[in-house]
mmCIF file of C-alpha atoms in Angstrom:
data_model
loop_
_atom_site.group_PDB
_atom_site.id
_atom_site.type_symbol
_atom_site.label_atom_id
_atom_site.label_comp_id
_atom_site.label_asym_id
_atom_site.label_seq_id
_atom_site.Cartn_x
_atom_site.Cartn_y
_atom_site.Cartn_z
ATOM 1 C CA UNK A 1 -131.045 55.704 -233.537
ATOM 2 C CA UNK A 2 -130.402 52.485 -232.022
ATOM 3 C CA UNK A 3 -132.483 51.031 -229.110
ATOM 4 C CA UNK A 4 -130.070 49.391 -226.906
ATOM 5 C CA UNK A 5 -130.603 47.090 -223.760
ATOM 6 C CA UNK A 6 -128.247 44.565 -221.964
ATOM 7 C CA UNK A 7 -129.178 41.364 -220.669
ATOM 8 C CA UNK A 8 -127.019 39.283 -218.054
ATOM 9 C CA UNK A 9 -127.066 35.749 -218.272
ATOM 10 C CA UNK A 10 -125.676 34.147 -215.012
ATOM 11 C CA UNK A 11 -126.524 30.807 -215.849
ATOM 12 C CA UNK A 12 -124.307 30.792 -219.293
ATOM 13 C CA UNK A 13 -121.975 33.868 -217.854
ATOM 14 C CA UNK A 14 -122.417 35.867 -220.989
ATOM 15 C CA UNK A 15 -123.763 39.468 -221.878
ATOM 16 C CA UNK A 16 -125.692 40.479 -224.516
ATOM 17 C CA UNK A 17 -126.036 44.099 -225.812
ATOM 18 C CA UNK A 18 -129.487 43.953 -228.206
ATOM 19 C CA UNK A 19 -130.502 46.819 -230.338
ATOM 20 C CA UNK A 20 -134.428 46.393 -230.881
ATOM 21 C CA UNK A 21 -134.727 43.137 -229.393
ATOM 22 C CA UNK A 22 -131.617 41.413 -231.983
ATOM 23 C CA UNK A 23 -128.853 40.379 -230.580
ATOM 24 C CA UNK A 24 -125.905 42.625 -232.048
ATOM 25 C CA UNK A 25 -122.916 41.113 -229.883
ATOM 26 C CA UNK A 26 -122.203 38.883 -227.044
ATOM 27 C CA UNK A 27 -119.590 38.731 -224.731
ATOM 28 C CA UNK A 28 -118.358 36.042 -221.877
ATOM 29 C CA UNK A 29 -118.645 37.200 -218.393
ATOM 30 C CA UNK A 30 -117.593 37.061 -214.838
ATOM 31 C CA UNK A 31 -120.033 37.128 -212.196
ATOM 32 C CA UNK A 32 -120.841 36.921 -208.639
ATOM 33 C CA UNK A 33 -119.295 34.008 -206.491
ATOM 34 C CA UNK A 34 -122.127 31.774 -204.014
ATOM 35 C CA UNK A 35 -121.732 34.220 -201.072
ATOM 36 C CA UNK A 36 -122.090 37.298 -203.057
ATOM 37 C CA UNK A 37 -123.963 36.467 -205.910
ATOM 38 C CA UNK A 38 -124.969 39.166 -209.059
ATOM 39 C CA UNK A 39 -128.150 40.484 -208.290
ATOM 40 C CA UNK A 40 -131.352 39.579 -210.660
ATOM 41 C CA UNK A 41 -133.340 42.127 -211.739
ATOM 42 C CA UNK A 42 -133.858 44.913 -213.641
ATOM 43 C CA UNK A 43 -131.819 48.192 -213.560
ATOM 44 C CA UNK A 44 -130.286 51.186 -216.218
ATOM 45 C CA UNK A 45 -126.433 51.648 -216.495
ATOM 46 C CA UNK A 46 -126.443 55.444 -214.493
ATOM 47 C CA UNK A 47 -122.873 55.918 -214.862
ATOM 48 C CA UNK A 48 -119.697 56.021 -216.724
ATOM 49 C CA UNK A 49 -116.270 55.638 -215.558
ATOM 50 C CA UNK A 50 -112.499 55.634 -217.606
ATOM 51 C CA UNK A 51 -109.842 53.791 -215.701
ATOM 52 C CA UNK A 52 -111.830 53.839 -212.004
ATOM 53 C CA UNK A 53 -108.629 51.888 -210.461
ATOM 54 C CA UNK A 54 -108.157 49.209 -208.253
ATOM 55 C CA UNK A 55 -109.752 45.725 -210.101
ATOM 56 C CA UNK A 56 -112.068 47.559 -211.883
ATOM 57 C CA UNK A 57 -109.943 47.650 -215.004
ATOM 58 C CA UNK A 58 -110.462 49.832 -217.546
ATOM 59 C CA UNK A 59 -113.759 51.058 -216.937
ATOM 60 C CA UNK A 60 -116.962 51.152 -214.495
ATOM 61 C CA UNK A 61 -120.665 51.304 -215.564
ATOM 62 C CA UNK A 62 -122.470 51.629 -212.477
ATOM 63 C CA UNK A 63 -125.713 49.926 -212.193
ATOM 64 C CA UNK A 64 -129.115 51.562 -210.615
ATOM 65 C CA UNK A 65 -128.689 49.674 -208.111
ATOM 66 C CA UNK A 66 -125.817 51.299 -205.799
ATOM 67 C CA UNK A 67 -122.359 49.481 -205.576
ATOM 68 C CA UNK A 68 -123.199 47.152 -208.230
ATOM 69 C CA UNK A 69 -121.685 47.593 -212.304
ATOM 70 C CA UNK A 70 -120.307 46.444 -214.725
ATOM 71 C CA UNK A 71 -116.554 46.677 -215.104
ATOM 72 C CA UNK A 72 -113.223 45.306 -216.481
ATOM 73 C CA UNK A 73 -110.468 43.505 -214.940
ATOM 74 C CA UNK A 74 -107.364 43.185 -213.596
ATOM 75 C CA UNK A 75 -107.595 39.829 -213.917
ATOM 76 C CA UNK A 76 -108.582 38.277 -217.153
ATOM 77 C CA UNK A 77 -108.400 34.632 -215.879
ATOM 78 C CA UNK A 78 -111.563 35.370 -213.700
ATOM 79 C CA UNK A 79 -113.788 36.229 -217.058
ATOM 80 C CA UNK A 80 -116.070 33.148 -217.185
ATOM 81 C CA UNK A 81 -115.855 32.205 -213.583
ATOM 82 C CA UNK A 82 -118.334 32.940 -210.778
ATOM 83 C CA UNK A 83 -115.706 34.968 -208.939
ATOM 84 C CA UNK A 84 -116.877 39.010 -208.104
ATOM 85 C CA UNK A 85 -118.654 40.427 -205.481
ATOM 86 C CA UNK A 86 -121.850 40.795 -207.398
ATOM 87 C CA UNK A 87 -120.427 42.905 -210.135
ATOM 88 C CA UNK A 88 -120.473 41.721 -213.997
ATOM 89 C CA UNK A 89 -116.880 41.162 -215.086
ATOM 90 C CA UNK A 90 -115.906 41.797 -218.623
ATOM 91 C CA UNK A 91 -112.502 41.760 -220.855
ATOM 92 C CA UNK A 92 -110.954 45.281 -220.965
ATOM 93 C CA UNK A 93 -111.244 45.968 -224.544
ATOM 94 C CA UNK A 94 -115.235 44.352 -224.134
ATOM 95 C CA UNK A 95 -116.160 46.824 -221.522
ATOM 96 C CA UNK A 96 -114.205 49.771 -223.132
ATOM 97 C CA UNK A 97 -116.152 48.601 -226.453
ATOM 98 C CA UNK A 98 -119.475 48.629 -224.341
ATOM 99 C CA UNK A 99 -118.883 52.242 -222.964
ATOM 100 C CA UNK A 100 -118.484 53.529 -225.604
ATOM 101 C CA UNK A 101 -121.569 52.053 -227.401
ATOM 102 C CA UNK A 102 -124.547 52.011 -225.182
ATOM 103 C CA UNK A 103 -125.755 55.607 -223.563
ATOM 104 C CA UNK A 104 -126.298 56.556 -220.009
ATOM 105 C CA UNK A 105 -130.282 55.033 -218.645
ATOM 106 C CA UNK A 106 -129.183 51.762 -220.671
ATOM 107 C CA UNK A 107 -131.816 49.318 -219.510
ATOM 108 C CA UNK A 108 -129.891 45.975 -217.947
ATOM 109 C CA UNK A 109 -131.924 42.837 -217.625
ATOM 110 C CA UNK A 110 -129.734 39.851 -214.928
ATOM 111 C CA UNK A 111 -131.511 37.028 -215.223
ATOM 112 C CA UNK A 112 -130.313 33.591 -213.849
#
């Protein structure tokens, strides 16, 4: 059974889903502009959502800590950019991927 964890990292915008402490894939990243920067810390993924609406593209992983995730787009161009409201940014088919993959009380590492 795998042993997955995420970690965020703001400073080269990219996730990384590990499975035992080995990088399995990696994927570029929006994240939180100057004024509303993505939290550091650590939390667990506590919920799954299919097609939430609204910019949140094709699906919503909500972080432990409230009104924080991590979610598609509606707007690819922004993957890469310091652009959200705090929330992790990912391609469509990445997040839907992601979902899919990693169970609920997924540790997530955001580091700077």
């Amino acid at each position: 059974m795998p042993n997955y964890r995420i970690i965020v990292d703001l400073s080269d915008r990219r996730l990384y889903l590990l499975d035992g402490g080995k990088v399995i894939r990696s994927f570029p990243v929006g994240i939180g502009k100057l004024a509303t920067q993505t939290p550091v810390g650590e939390y667990m993924i506590v919920n799954k959502e299919p097609n939430p609406g609204g910019p949140f593209g094709a699906y919503w992983l909500g972080l432990s800590k409230p009104h924080y995730g991590i979610h598609g787009t509606n707007d690819p161009s922004s993957i890469g950019k310091y652009v959200s409201h705090g929330c992790i940014r990912m391609y469509n088919e990445d997040v839907t991927w992601l979902a899919h993959t990693v169970p609920l009380q997924t540790p997530v590492t955001i580091r700077q």
